[in-house]
Amino acid sequence: MKHIRLVLGIIGIITASLAAVAQQQPAPPQAPPAAGQPQAPPPGATPQAAIDSPLLRSYSTVSKARLLKPEDRNWLMIRRTYDGWGYSPLDKITPANVSRLKMVWSAKTDEVGAHQAPPLINNGVMFISTPNNQVAAYDAVKGTLLWRYKRVRPATAFVAHPSNRGLALYGDKVYYGAGEAVVVALDAKTGKEVWAKEVFDNKVRYYITLAPLAADGKILVGASGGEFGVRGYVAALDPEDGKEIWRTYTVPAPGEPGSETWPKGDHWKTGGASVWVTGNYDPDTNIAYWGTGNGGPWMGDARPGDNLYVASTVALDATTGKLKGHFQYNPNESWDWDEVSPPLLIDFRRNGREVKGLINASRSGYLWFLERTKDGPIRFVDGKPYVNQTVYRSLDPKTGRPDVDPDKKPGTGKEAQYCPGLHGGKNWPPAAYSPRTRMMYIPANNFLCSTMAGVPVTYQVGQGFTGSKGGGTQLWPGADHVGEVQAWNVDTGQKMWSHNYKMANWGPLLATGGGLVFGGGTPDQKFHAFDATTGKLLWEFETSSGVEGPPASFEVGGRQYIAVLTGWGADASGMGATVARFFPNDNPKTTAVGGAVYVFAID
C-alpha cells in the first residue's frame, strides 16, 4: 500500500510506476445498456444538493441491532459483517446463470486514481466514496444521483495519496475519513455536513485512507503516516459530535506493557505502527482487531528489539480502548511488510476441536491460523506460506515466532533480497470467506522479490523517515505468472485451487451464497466471477478502468445485484507496470484511471 513511495521515490519499482501513470489517460465508463434501460448521467465535479426522493424520505436508520445482524439484502458496512468475511448470503446469481450477468447502470465519479471503497447499500440507497474527499448517494436500482458531498481540502494539507477505502453508516449519518486526517459526519438524507473533527495532526503527516468502523456505539478510526515517523494509534469518537472518547497508541510509551521491546531513548515517539485498514470486530467479546504497519525507520537494526506493536494484530476493548492482546507477525520488522490487514474472524477445526479463529493472509507471505480468546490474548495455532517465501526458515510450533534467515534481512548499509517483495504476498485488498464452501479466498501476488538496504536517517518533523534505498523488484527464476486468486480450506489448512494471471492482482474479493467469488484487480480492467468451489472463471466484464474496489451484493424487489467501483492508481499501478516488464506480451500497455461505479444483475 505504502502510498508515500510514490512521493519519495524510495523503492526502485516506482520509476516504472510513475512512467506508466504518466501515460495513462482517464476514460469514461462503457456505454450504458440499450436505450430504455436505467442509467445515471455523469454527476460532474461539483457538490449536488439532495433531490426529493422517496428513498431518502423513508431512509432506514442504521441501528446497533442492524449492524450486528444485517439483513441479507443489504450491505451496511465495508465487509458487510463485523467478522470481515466479505460474504453475501444472496444466492440468486449462481454458476449456472452468471453468464447472463449484465450491466444495469454505470456512472462516472469524475475523479481519477485508486477507487478503493465498496458501495454501501441500505434499502435501495447506495453510498460511495472516492479519492479527493467525495461522497455520493444513488438510487441503487435506477442509478439516479440523490446527493453528492465534496469537501475542499485545505491548500496546506498533506495527503500522501487521496484514495479512500470507504464509509461507515450509523444512525442517520454517514461517516467519512478525509485524507487530511479529519473525520466527517454527513446527514444520510441530505448529504449535508453535520460535524467535522481533526482526529490526527496532519502537520506531522498523519493522514487517513481507511473507512471508519461503527462499533459499540462509537466511531473507531486509525491513521496512516508511519513513513514519516508518527506514532500510530486508534481513536474512538462520539457519533453525535465527534468528541474523542479514547485513544490507544500502537507504540507503547516508557513503562507501558511492550515498552521493554524498544531501545532506551525516544525511539517510541517516532516508532510508526500506523493503522491504515479498518479493523474487524467481535461483538461477543467487544474486542476490535486492528493491524499495524511498519516501524520507524524501516530498518530494524536502527531500533533493536521486537518493537511491539509494529507489524501486529492488536486486540482493543471497544468500550475503553484497552489493549487486551496482540500477535506480532514480524518481530523487529525490516522488510516493510506492514501487517495492517485485520484477520478474518473465522471459526475453524483443528485436531478434533473447534477453534474461535482469526485467519490472516499476511504481507509476509504466510497464512496464519490464530485463536482469539474471551479475555483478549491471541494464541498461535498454525502458519504456512501461501506464496514463495525466503525469509522465514520455520515457525516456533508453540508461539509462531519466525526463525529469520539473517541473509534475507536488510539493514543499515546491508543489502538483502527477499521474497515476497515489499508489497507482500497480499497487500491491503481484503480476502473473503464463504461458510458455504468453508474456503477463504485470497487476492495474492506471487514470485516477486525485492532488494533493499538501509541508509542512516535522522528524524525531522514532516519529512520521510524510512532510512531505506531500493534495489528494485526481481522475478522468481522460472516464474510464469504473478497474480493469483487462491482458495484455502480453513479446516484442513490446504489450498484447494488457484486462478493465475500474468498480471498483478490488486482485487478485493466478494464471496456469495450462490457459490461465486467476484473480484477485479488486474490492469486489463476486467471484473471477474469464479466458481467458488472449483475456481473456474465463469464470467468477466471489461470496465472503464482497473477494479481496486471491494465488490458488494444487494437485493431490491427480489432481484440480486452486484456493485463495484473501478478506478486504477496508487501501488496497483506501480506493481502493474513492473509486472508488465516481466510479461510484456500479456499485459496492457496502459490502464485507464477514470473512476466509475458499476451495477450488474441477471438479464
PDB file of C-alpha atoms in Angstrom, residues 5-267:
ATOM      1  CA  ARG A   5       6.693   5.517  -2.009  1.00  0.00           C
ATOM      2  CA  LEU A   6       5.107   7.349  -4.891  1.00  0.00           C
ATOM      3  CA  VAL A   7       6.071  10.662  -3.300  1.00  0.00           C
ATOM      4  CA  LEU A   8       9.584   9.906  -2.110  1.00  0.00           C
ATOM      5  CA  GLY A   9      10.711   7.532  -4.849  1.00  0.00           C
ATOM      6  CA  ILE A  10      12.340   5.297  -2.272  1.00  0.00           C
ATOM      7  CA  ILE A  11      11.836   1.988  -3.981  1.00  0.00           C
ATOM      8  CA  GLY A  12      13.223   1.203  -7.410  1.00  0.00           C
ATOM      9  CA  ILE A  13       9.957  -0.035  -8.866  1.00  0.00           C
ATOM     10  CA  ILE A  14       8.393   3.394  -8.570  1.00  0.00           C
ATOM     11  CA  THR A  15      10.332   4.733 -11.533  1.00  0.00           C
ATOM     12  CA  ALA A  16       8.421   2.394 -13.787  1.00  0.00           C
ATOM     13  CA  SER A  17       5.225   3.081 -11.889  1.00  0.00           C
ATOM     14  CA  LEU A  18       5.358   6.820 -12.435  1.00  0.00           C
ATOM     15  CA  ALA A  19       6.219   6.373 -16.083  1.00  0.00           C
ATOM     16  CA  ALA A  20       3.184   4.161 -16.529  1.00  0.00           C
ATOM     17  CA  VAL A  21       0.878   6.576 -14.748  1.00  0.00           C
ATOM     18  CA  ALA A  22       2.144   9.422 -16.919  1.00  0.00           C
ATOM     19  CA  GLN A  23       0.979   7.548 -19.992  1.00  0.00           C
ATOM     20  CA  GLN A  24      -2.493   6.852 -18.623  1.00  0.00           C
ATOM     21  CA  GLN A  25      -5.493   8.926 -19.599  1.00  0.00           C
ATOM     22  CA  PRO A  26      -8.902   8.931 -17.936  1.00  0.00           C
ATOM     23  CA  ALA A  27     -11.551   7.006 -19.813  1.00  0.00           C
ATOM     24  CA  PRO A  28     -15.330   7.272 -19.467  1.00  0.00           C
ATOM     25  CA  PRO A  29     -17.358   4.262 -18.384  1.00  0.00           C
ATOM     26  CA  GLN A  30     -18.536   1.851 -21.037  1.00  0.00           C
ATOM     27  CA  ALA A  31     -21.662   2.875 -22.852  1.00  0.00           C
ATOM     28  CA  PRO A  32     -24.811   2.097 -20.873  1.00  0.00           C
ATOM     29  CA  PRO A  33     -27.123  -0.719 -21.962  1.00  0.00           C
ATOM     30  CA  ALA A  34     -29.603  -0.358 -24.772  1.00  0.00           C
ATOM     31  CA  ALA A  35     -31.951   2.602 -24.788  1.00  0.00           C
ATOM     32  CA  GLY A  36     -34.673   2.428 -22.190  1.00  0.00           C
ATOM     33  CA  GLN A  37     -32.594   0.742 -19.507  1.00  0.00           C
ATOM     34  CA  PRO A  38     -31.807   2.779 -16.400  1.00  0.00           C
ATOM     35  CA  GLN A  39     -28.613   4.743 -16.329  1.00  0.00           C
ATOM     36  CA  ALA A  40     -27.136   7.649 -14.397  1.00  0.00           C
ATOM     37  CA  PRO A  41     -25.940  10.859 -16.004  1.00  0.00           C
ATOM     38  CA  PRO A  42     -22.350  11.859 -15.273  1.00  0.00           C
ATOM     39  CA  PRO A  43     -22.519  13.606 -11.893  1.00  0.00           C
ATOM     40  CA  GLY A  44     -19.970  16.331 -12.610  1.00  0.00           C
ATOM     41  CA  ALA A  45     -17.319  17.558 -10.206  1.00  0.00           C
ATOM     42  CA  THR A  46     -19.344  19.925  -8.021  1.00  0.00           C
ATOM     43  CA  PRO A  47     -21.464  19.033  -4.977  1.00  0.00           C
ATOM     44  CA  GLN A  48     -25.152  18.434  -5.579  1.00  0.00           C
ATOM     45  CA  ALA A  49     -27.914  19.059  -3.074  1.00  0.00           C
ATOM     46  CA  ALA A  50     -30.239  16.190  -2.289  1.00  0.00           C
ATOM     47  CA  ILE A  51     -33.161  15.689  -4.638  1.00  0.00           C
ATOM     48  CA  ASP A  52     -36.663  14.994  -3.376  1.00  0.00           C
ATOM     49  CA  SER A  53     -36.668  11.194  -3.358  1.00  0.00           C
ATOM     50  CA  PRO A  54     -38.947   8.680  -1.629  1.00  0.00           C
ATOM     51  CA  LEU A  55     -35.810   6.641  -0.874  1.00  0.00           C
ATOM     52  CA  LEU A  56     -34.366   9.488   1.158  1.00  0.00           C
ATOM     53  CA  ARG A  57     -37.648  10.455   2.813  1.00  0.00           C
ATOM     54  CA  SER A  58     -38.062   6.890   4.080  1.00  0.00           C
ATOM     55  CA  TYR A  59     -34.377   6.293   4.843  1.00  0.00           C
ATOM     56  CA  SER A  60     -33.907   3.428   7.315  1.00  0.00           C
ATOM     57  CA  THR A  61     -31.918   4.225  10.446  1.00  0.00           C
ATOM     58  CA  VAL A  62     -28.855   2.002  10.844  1.00  0.00           C
ATOM     59  CA  SER A  63     -29.101   0.812  14.427  1.00  0.00           C
ATOM     60  CA  LYS A  64     -26.724  -1.257  16.550  1.00  0.00           C
ATOM     61  CA  ALA A  65     -29.033  -4.227  16.085  1.00  0.00           C
ATOM     62  CA  ARG A  66     -28.945  -3.947  12.295  1.00  0.00           C
ATOM     63  CA  LEU A  67     -25.146  -3.762  12.243  1.00  0.00           C
ATOM     64  CA  LEU A  68     -24.940  -6.824  14.471  1.00  0.00           C
ATOM     65  CA  LYS A  69     -27.242  -8.795  12.181  1.00  0.00           C
ATOM     66  CA  PRO A  70     -27.618  -7.051   8.812  1.00  0.00           C
ATOM     67  CA  GLU A  71     -30.419  -8.114   6.512  1.00  0.00           C
ATOM     68  CA  ASP A  72     -29.274 -10.372   3.681  1.00  0.00           C
ATOM     69  CA  ARG A  73     -30.477  -7.801   1.147  1.00  0.00           C
ATOM     70  CA  ASN A  74     -28.247  -5.005   2.424  1.00  0.00           C
ATOM     71  CA  TRP A  75     -24.532  -4.172   2.618  1.00  0.00           C
ATOM     72  CA  LEU A  76     -24.271  -1.847   5.621  1.00  0.00           C
ATOM     73  CA  MET A  77     -20.509  -1.858   6.276  1.00  0.00           C
ATOM     74  CA  ILE A  78     -17.395  -2.285   4.198  1.00  0.00           C
ATOM     75  CA  ARG A  79     -17.244  -6.117   4.507  1.00  0.00           C
ATOM     76  CA  ARG A  80     -20.997  -6.432   5.233  1.00  0.00           C
ATOM     77  CA  THR A  81     -20.430  -8.015   8.655  1.00  0.00           C
ATOM     78  CA  TYR A  82     -18.121  -7.310  11.584  1.00  0.00           C
ATOM     79  CA  ASP A  83     -16.192 -10.559  11.060  1.00  0.00           C
ATOM     80  CA  GLY A  84     -14.706  -9.227   7.828  1.00  0.00           C
ATOM     81  CA  TRP A  85     -15.880 -12.120   5.663  1.00  0.00           C
ATOM     82  CA  GLY A  86     -16.903 -10.075   2.633  1.00  0.00           C
ATOM     83  CA  TYR A  87     -19.736 -12.590   2.185  1.00  0.00           C
ATOM     84  CA  SER A  88     -23.279 -12.069   0.936  1.00  0.00           C
ATOM     85  CA  PRO A  89     -25.817 -14.861   1.640  1.00  0.00           C
ATOM     86  CA  LEU A  90     -27.757 -13.869  -1.501  1.00  0.00           C
ATOM     87  CA  ASP A  91     -27.940 -16.846  -3.845  1.00  0.00           C
ATOM     88  CA  LYS A  92     -29.938 -15.866  -6.933  1.00  0.00           C
ATOM     89  CA  ILE A  93     -26.805 -15.377  -9.046  1.00  0.00           C
ATOM     90  CA  THR A  94     -25.176 -18.783  -9.447  1.00  0.00           C
ATOM     91  CA  PRO A  95     -22.588 -20.598 -11.572  1.00  0.00           C
ATOM     92  CA  ALA A  96     -25.485 -21.743 -13.748  1.00  0.00           C
ATOM     93  CA  ASN A  97     -26.721 -18.246 -14.648  1.00  0.00           C
ATOM     94  CA  VAL A  98     -23.806 -15.844 -14.032  1.00  0.00           C
ATOM     95  CA  SER A  99     -23.066 -15.835 -17.781  1.00  0.00           C
ATOM     96  CA  ARG A 100     -26.278 -13.763 -18.094  1.00  0.00           C
ATOM     97  CA  LEU A 101     -24.965 -11.050 -15.751  1.00  0.00           C
ATOM     98  CA  LYS A 102     -25.349  -7.667 -17.450  1.00  0.00           C
ATOM     99  CA  MET A 103     -24.618  -4.072 -16.541  1.00  0.00           C
ATOM    100  CA  VAL A 104     -27.749  -2.333 -15.275  1.00  0.00           C
ATOM    101  CA  TRP A 105     -26.249   1.133 -14.875  1.00  0.00           C
ATOM    102  CA  SER A 106     -22.955   2.925 -14.510  1.00  0.00           C
ATOM    103  CA  ALA A 107     -21.905   6.440 -13.587  1.00  0.00           C
ATOM    104  CA  LYS A 108     -18.655   8.343 -13.712  1.00  0.00           C
ATOM    105  CA  THR A 109     -17.340   9.644 -10.413  1.00  0.00           C
ATOM    106  CA  ASP A 110     -15.403  12.404 -12.182  1.00  0.00           C
ATOM    107  CA  GLU A 111     -12.355  11.516 -10.103  1.00  0.00           C
ATOM    108  CA  VAL A 112      -9.264   9.678 -11.299  1.00  0.00           C
ATOM    109  CA  GLY A 113      -6.952   7.312  -9.477  1.00  0.00           C
ATOM    110  CA  ALA A 114      -7.351   4.485  -6.997  1.00  0.00           C
ATOM    111  CA  HIS A 115     -11.027   3.932  -6.108  1.00  0.00           C
ATOM    112  CA  GLN A 116     -10.690   1.530  -3.173  1.00  0.00           C
ATOM    113  CA  ALA A 117     -14.064   1.783  -1.425  1.00  0.00           C
ATOM    114  CA  PRO A 118     -17.004  -0.638  -1.565  1.00  0.00           C
ATOM    115  CA  PRO A 119     -20.505   0.646  -2.223  1.00  0.00           C
ATOM    116  CA  LEU A 120     -22.718   0.521   0.879  1.00  0.00           C
ATOM    117  CA  ILE A 121     -26.418  -0.211   0.331  1.00  0.00           C
ATOM    118  CA  ASN A 122     -29.234   0.459   2.798  1.00  0.00           C
ATOM    119  CA  ASN A 123     -32.687  -0.497   1.491  1.00  0.00           C
ATOM    120  CA  GLY A 124     -32.095   0.787  -2.008  1.00  0.00           C
ATOM    121  CA  VAL A 125     -29.857   3.777  -1.178  1.00  0.00           C
ATOM    122  CA  MET A 126     -26.248   3.338  -2.303  1.00  0.00           C
ATOM    123  CA  PHE A 127     -23.383   5.332  -0.798  1.00  0.00           C
ATOM    124  CA  ILE A 128     -19.938   5.569  -2.363  1.00  0.00           C
ATOM    125  CA  SER A 129     -16.718   7.440  -1.579  1.00  0.00           C
ATOM    126  CA  THR A 130     -13.924   8.330  -3.970  1.00  0.00           C
ATOM    127  CA  PRO A 131     -10.477   9.872  -3.968  1.00  0.00           C
ATOM    128  CA  ASN A 132     -10.258  13.570  -3.097  1.00  0.00           C
ATOM    129  CA  ASN A 133     -12.923  13.729  -0.393  1.00  0.00           C
ATOM    130  CA  GLN A 134     -16.094  12.932  -2.317  1.00  0.00           C
ATOM    131  CA  VAL A 135     -19.145  11.063  -1.009  1.00  0.00           C
ATOM    132  CA  ALA A 136     -22.264  10.415  -3.085  1.00  0.00           C
ATOM    133  CA  ALA A 137     -25.657   8.725  -2.693  1.00  0.00           C
ATOM    134  CA  TYR A 138     -27.507   6.960  -5.532  1.00  0.00           C
ATOM    135  CA  ASP A 139     -30.724   5.142  -6.154  1.00  0.00           C
ATOM    136  CA  ALA A 140     -29.138   1.685  -6.170  1.00  0.00           C
ATOM    137  CA  VAL A 141     -31.519   0.309  -8.821  1.00  0.00           C
ATOM    138  CA  LYS A 142     -32.037   3.240 -11.174  1.00  0.00           C
ATOM    139  CA  GLY A 143     -28.658   4.925 -10.795  1.00  0.00           C
ATOM    140  CA  THR A 144     -30.151   8.347 -10.076  1.00  0.00           C
ATOM    141  CA  LEU A 145     -27.761  10.606  -8.185  1.00  0.00           C
ATOM    142  CA  LEU A 146     -29.506  11.552  -4.932  1.00  0.00           C
ATOM    143  CA  TRP A 147     -26.863  13.879  -3.489  1.00  0.00           C
ATOM    144  CA  ARG A 148     -23.160  14.488  -3.543  1.00  0.00           C
ATOM    145  CA  TYR A 149     -20.792  15.934  -0.935  1.00  0.00           C
ATOM    146  CA  LYS A 150     -17.370  17.325  -1.830  1.00  0.00           C
ATOM    147  CA  ARG A 151     -15.006  18.500   0.900  1.00  0.00           C
ATOM    148  CA  VAL A 152     -12.491  21.148  -0.114  1.00  0.00           C
ATOM    149  CA  ARG A 153      -9.055  20.127   1.069  1.00  0.00           C
ATOM    150  CA  PRO A 154      -7.013  22.963   2.630  1.00  0.00           C
ATOM    151  CA  ALA A 155      -4.118  24.128   0.484  1.00  0.00           C
ATOM    152  CA  THR A 156      -1.718  23.433   3.351  1.00  0.00           C
ATOM    153  CA  ALA A 157      -2.906  19.851   3.860  1.00  0.00           C
ATOM    154  CA  PHE A 158      -0.599  16.908   3.203  1.00  0.00           C
ATOM    155  CA  VAL A 159      -2.091  13.684   1.857  1.00  0.00           C
ATOM    156  CA  ALA A 160       0.338  11.012   0.653  1.00  0.00           C
ATOM    157  CA  HIS A 161      -2.383   9.690  -1.610  1.00  0.00           C
ATOM    158  CA  PRO A 162      -6.001  10.847  -1.986  1.00  0.00           C
ATOM    159  CA  SER A 163      -7.588   7.372  -2.206  1.00  0.00           C
ATOM    160  CA  ASN A 164     -10.240   6.349   0.313  1.00  0.00           C
ATOM    161  CA  ARG A 165     -11.360   2.886   1.481  1.00  0.00           C
ATOM    162  CA  GLY A 166     -14.932   3.553   2.391  1.00  0.00           C
ATOM    163  CA  LEU A 167     -17.644   4.776   4.716  1.00  0.00           C
ATOM    164  CA  ALA A 168     -19.484   3.813   7.878  1.00  0.00           C
ATOM    165  CA  LEU A 169     -23.257   4.028   8.368  1.00  0.00           C
ATOM    166  CA  TYR A 170     -24.700   4.572  11.829  1.00  0.00           C
ATOM    167  CA  GLY A 171     -27.972   6.122  12.912  1.00  0.00           C
ATOM    168  CA  ASP A 172     -28.985   8.668  10.277  1.00  0.00           C
ATOM    169  CA  LYS A 173     -25.400   9.595   9.441  1.00  0.00           C
ATOM    170  CA  VAL A 174     -22.645   8.649   7.014  1.00  0.00           C
ATOM    171  CA  TYR A 175     -19.106   8.788   8.403  1.00  0.00           C
ATOM    172  CA  TYR A 176     -16.108   9.521   6.224  1.00  0.00           C
ATOM    173  CA  GLY A 177     -12.360   9.845   6.842  1.00  0.00           C
ATOM    174  CA  ALA A 178     -10.984  12.763   4.839  1.00  0.00           C
ATOM    175  CA  GLY A 179      -7.412  12.359   3.697  1.00  0.00           C
ATOM    176  CA  GLU A 180      -6.156  15.303   5.753  1.00  0.00           C
ATOM    177  CA  ALA A 181      -6.887  13.327   8.962  1.00  0.00           C
ATOM    178  CA  VAL A 182     -10.377  14.761   9.515  1.00  0.00           C
ATOM    179  CA  VAL A 183     -13.446  12.623  10.253  1.00  0.00           C
ATOM    180  CA  VAL A 184     -16.695  13.952   8.802  1.00  0.00           C
ATOM    181  CA  ALA A 185     -20.289  13.075   9.701  1.00  0.00           C
ATOM    182  CA  LEU A 186     -22.903  13.671   6.975  1.00  0.00           C
ATOM    183  CA  ASP A 187     -26.673  13.606   7.163  1.00  0.00           C
ATOM    184  CA  ALA A 188     -27.581  10.458   5.226  1.00  0.00           C
ATOM    185  CA  LYS A 189     -30.769  12.026   3.831  1.00  0.00           C
ATOM    186  CA  THR A 190     -29.275  15.295   2.617  1.00  0.00           C
ATOM    187  CA  GLY A 191     -25.516  14.845   2.321  1.00  0.00           C
ATOM    188  CA  LYS A 192     -25.011  17.952   4.452  1.00  0.00           C
ATOM    189  CA  GLU A 193     -22.089  18.085   6.849  1.00  0.00           C
ATOM    190  CA  VAL A 194     -23.159  17.623  10.483  1.00  0.00           C
ATOM    191  CA  TRP A 195     -19.701  17.860  12.026  1.00  0.00           C
ATOM    192  CA  ALA A 196     -16.030  17.564  11.062  1.00  0.00           C
ATOM    193  CA  LYS A 197     -13.209  16.893  13.523  1.00  0.00           C
ATOM    194  CA  GLU A 198      -9.458  16.773  13.035  1.00  0.00           C
ATOM    195  CA  VAL A 199      -8.608  13.494  14.728  1.00  0.00           C
ATOM    196  CA  PHE A 200      -4.904  13.294  13.881  1.00  0.00           C
ATOM    197  CA  ASP A 201      -2.305  16.038  13.387  1.00  0.00           C
ATOM    198  CA  ASN A 202      -1.841  16.400   9.656  1.00  0.00           C
ATOM    199  CA  LYS A 203       1.081  18.784  10.190  1.00  0.00           C
ATOM    200  CA  VAL A 204       3.264  15.871  11.298  1.00  0.00           C
ATOM    201  CA  ARG A 205       1.966  13.798   8.353  1.00  0.00           C
ATOM    202  CA  TYR A 206      -0.858  11.750   9.792  1.00  0.00           C
ATOM    203  CA  TYR A 207      -3.387  11.070   7.035  1.00  0.00           C
ATOM    204  CA  ILE A 208      -6.456   8.845   6.608  1.00  0.00           C
ATOM    205  CA  THR A 209      -7.322   6.331   3.913  1.00  0.00           C
ATOM    206  CA  LEU A 210      -9.397   3.798   5.861  1.00  0.00           C
ATOM    207  CA  ALA A 211     -13.139   3.608   6.462  1.00  0.00           C
ATOM    208  CA  PRO A 212     -14.381   4.395   9.982  1.00  0.00           C
ATOM    209  CA  LEU A 213     -15.771   1.469  11.974  1.00  0.00           C
ATOM    210  CA  ALA A 214     -19.111   1.894  13.760  1.00  0.00           C
ATOM    211  CA  ALA A 215     -18.963  -0.447  16.768  1.00  0.00           C
ATOM    212  CA  ASP A 216     -20.181  -0.413  20.368  1.00  0.00           C
ATOM    213  CA  GLY A 217     -21.977   2.872  19.716  1.00  0.00           C
ATOM    214  CA  LYS A 218     -18.748   4.607  18.704  1.00  0.00           C
ATOM    215  CA  ILE A 219     -16.895   5.563  15.545  1.00  0.00           C
ATOM    216  CA  LEU A 220     -13.421   3.998  15.508  1.00  0.00           C
ATOM    217  CA  VAL A 221     -10.662   5.297  13.233  1.00  0.00           C
ATOM    218  CA  GLY A 222      -6.943   4.913  12.670  1.00  0.00           C
ATOM    219  CA  ALA A 223      -4.443   6.857  10.592  1.00  0.00           C
ATOM    220  CA  SER A 224      -1.515   6.296   8.257  1.00  0.00           C
ATOM    221  CA  GLY A 225       1.846   8.043   8.387  1.00  0.00           C
ATOM    222  CA  GLY A 226       4.393   5.508   9.586  1.00  0.00           C
ATOM    223  CA  GLU A 227       6.778   6.551   6.791  1.00  0.00           C
ATOM    224  CA  PHE A 228       7.062   9.949   8.474  1.00  0.00           C
ATOM    225  CA  GLY A 229       7.911   8.786  11.973  1.00  0.00           C
ATOM    226  CA  VAL A 230       4.474   9.230  13.516  1.00  0.00           C
ATOM    227  CA  ARG A 231       3.317   7.156  16.473  1.00  0.00           C
ATOM    228  CA  GLY A 232       0.325   5.102  15.420  1.00  0.00           C
ATOM    229  CA  TYR A 233      -2.939   4.992  17.286  1.00  0.00           C
ATOM    230  CA  VAL A 234      -6.626   4.088  17.124  1.00  0.00           C
ATOM    231  CA  ALA A 235      -9.227   6.572  18.392  1.00  0.00           C
ATOM    232  CA  ALA A 236     -12.912   6.270  19.277  1.00  0.00           C
ATOM    233  CA  LEU A 237     -15.287   9.168  18.631  1.00  0.00           C
ATOM    234  CA  ASP A 238     -18.763  10.048  19.823  1.00  0.00           C
ATOM    235  CA  PRO A 239     -21.023   9.588  16.776  1.00  0.00           C
ATOM    236  CA  GLU A 240     -23.129  12.638  17.676  1.00  0.00           C
ATOM    237  CA  ASP A 241     -20.438  15.312  17.887  1.00  0.00           C
ATOM    238  CA  GLY A 242     -17.068  13.684  17.081  1.00  0.00           C
ATOM    239  CA  LYS A 243     -15.687  14.175  20.592  1.00  0.00           C
ATOM    240  CA  GLU A 244     -12.824  11.776  21.315  1.00  0.00           C
ATOM    241  CA  ILE A 245     -13.789   9.070  23.816  1.00  0.00           C
ATOM    242  CA  TRP A 246     -10.499   7.178  23.984  1.00  0.00           C
ATOM    243  CA  ARG A 247      -7.171   6.913  22.224  1.00  0.00           C
ATOM    244  CA  THR A 248      -4.801   3.920  22.203  1.00  0.00           C
ATOM    245  CA  TYR A 249      -1.288   4.204  20.846  1.00  0.00           C
ATOM    246  CA  THR A 250       0.182   1.240  18.985  1.00  0.00           C
ATOM    247  CA  VAL A 251       3.721   2.041  20.180  1.00  0.00           C
ATOM    248  CA  PRO A 252       3.947   1.969  23.991  1.00  0.00           C
ATOM    249  CA  ALA A 253       5.468   4.812  25.996  1.00  0.00           C
ATOM    250  CA  PRO A 254       8.162   4.003  28.567  1.00  0.00           C
ATOM    251  CA  GLY A 255       6.722   1.942  31.405  1.00  0.00           C
ATOM    252  CA  GLU A 256       3.743   0.692  29.400  1.00  0.00           C
ATOM    253  CA  PRO A 257       3.455  -3.000  28.500  1.00  0.00           C
ATOM    254  CA  GLY A 258       5.659  -3.693  25.488  1.00  0.00           C
ATOM    255  CA  SER A 259       7.954  -0.705  26.034  1.00  0.00           C
ATOM    256  CA  GLU A 260      10.738  -3.080  27.049  1.00  0.00           C
ATOM    257  CA  THR A 261      10.867  -4.234  23.405  1.00  0.00           C
ATOM    258  CA  TRP A 262      12.140  -0.810  22.317  1.00  0.00           C
ATOM    259  CA  PRO A 263      15.611   0.647  22.881  1.00  0.00           C
ATOM    260  CA  LYS A 264      16.060   3.343  25.506  1.00  0.00           C
ATOM    261  CA  GLY A 265      15.568   6.891  24.377  1.00  0.00           C
ATOM    262  CA  ASP A 266      12.935   8.491  22.192  1.00  0.00           C
ATOM    263  CA  HIS A 267      12.560   5.791  19.535  1.00  0.00           C
TER     264      HIS A 267
END
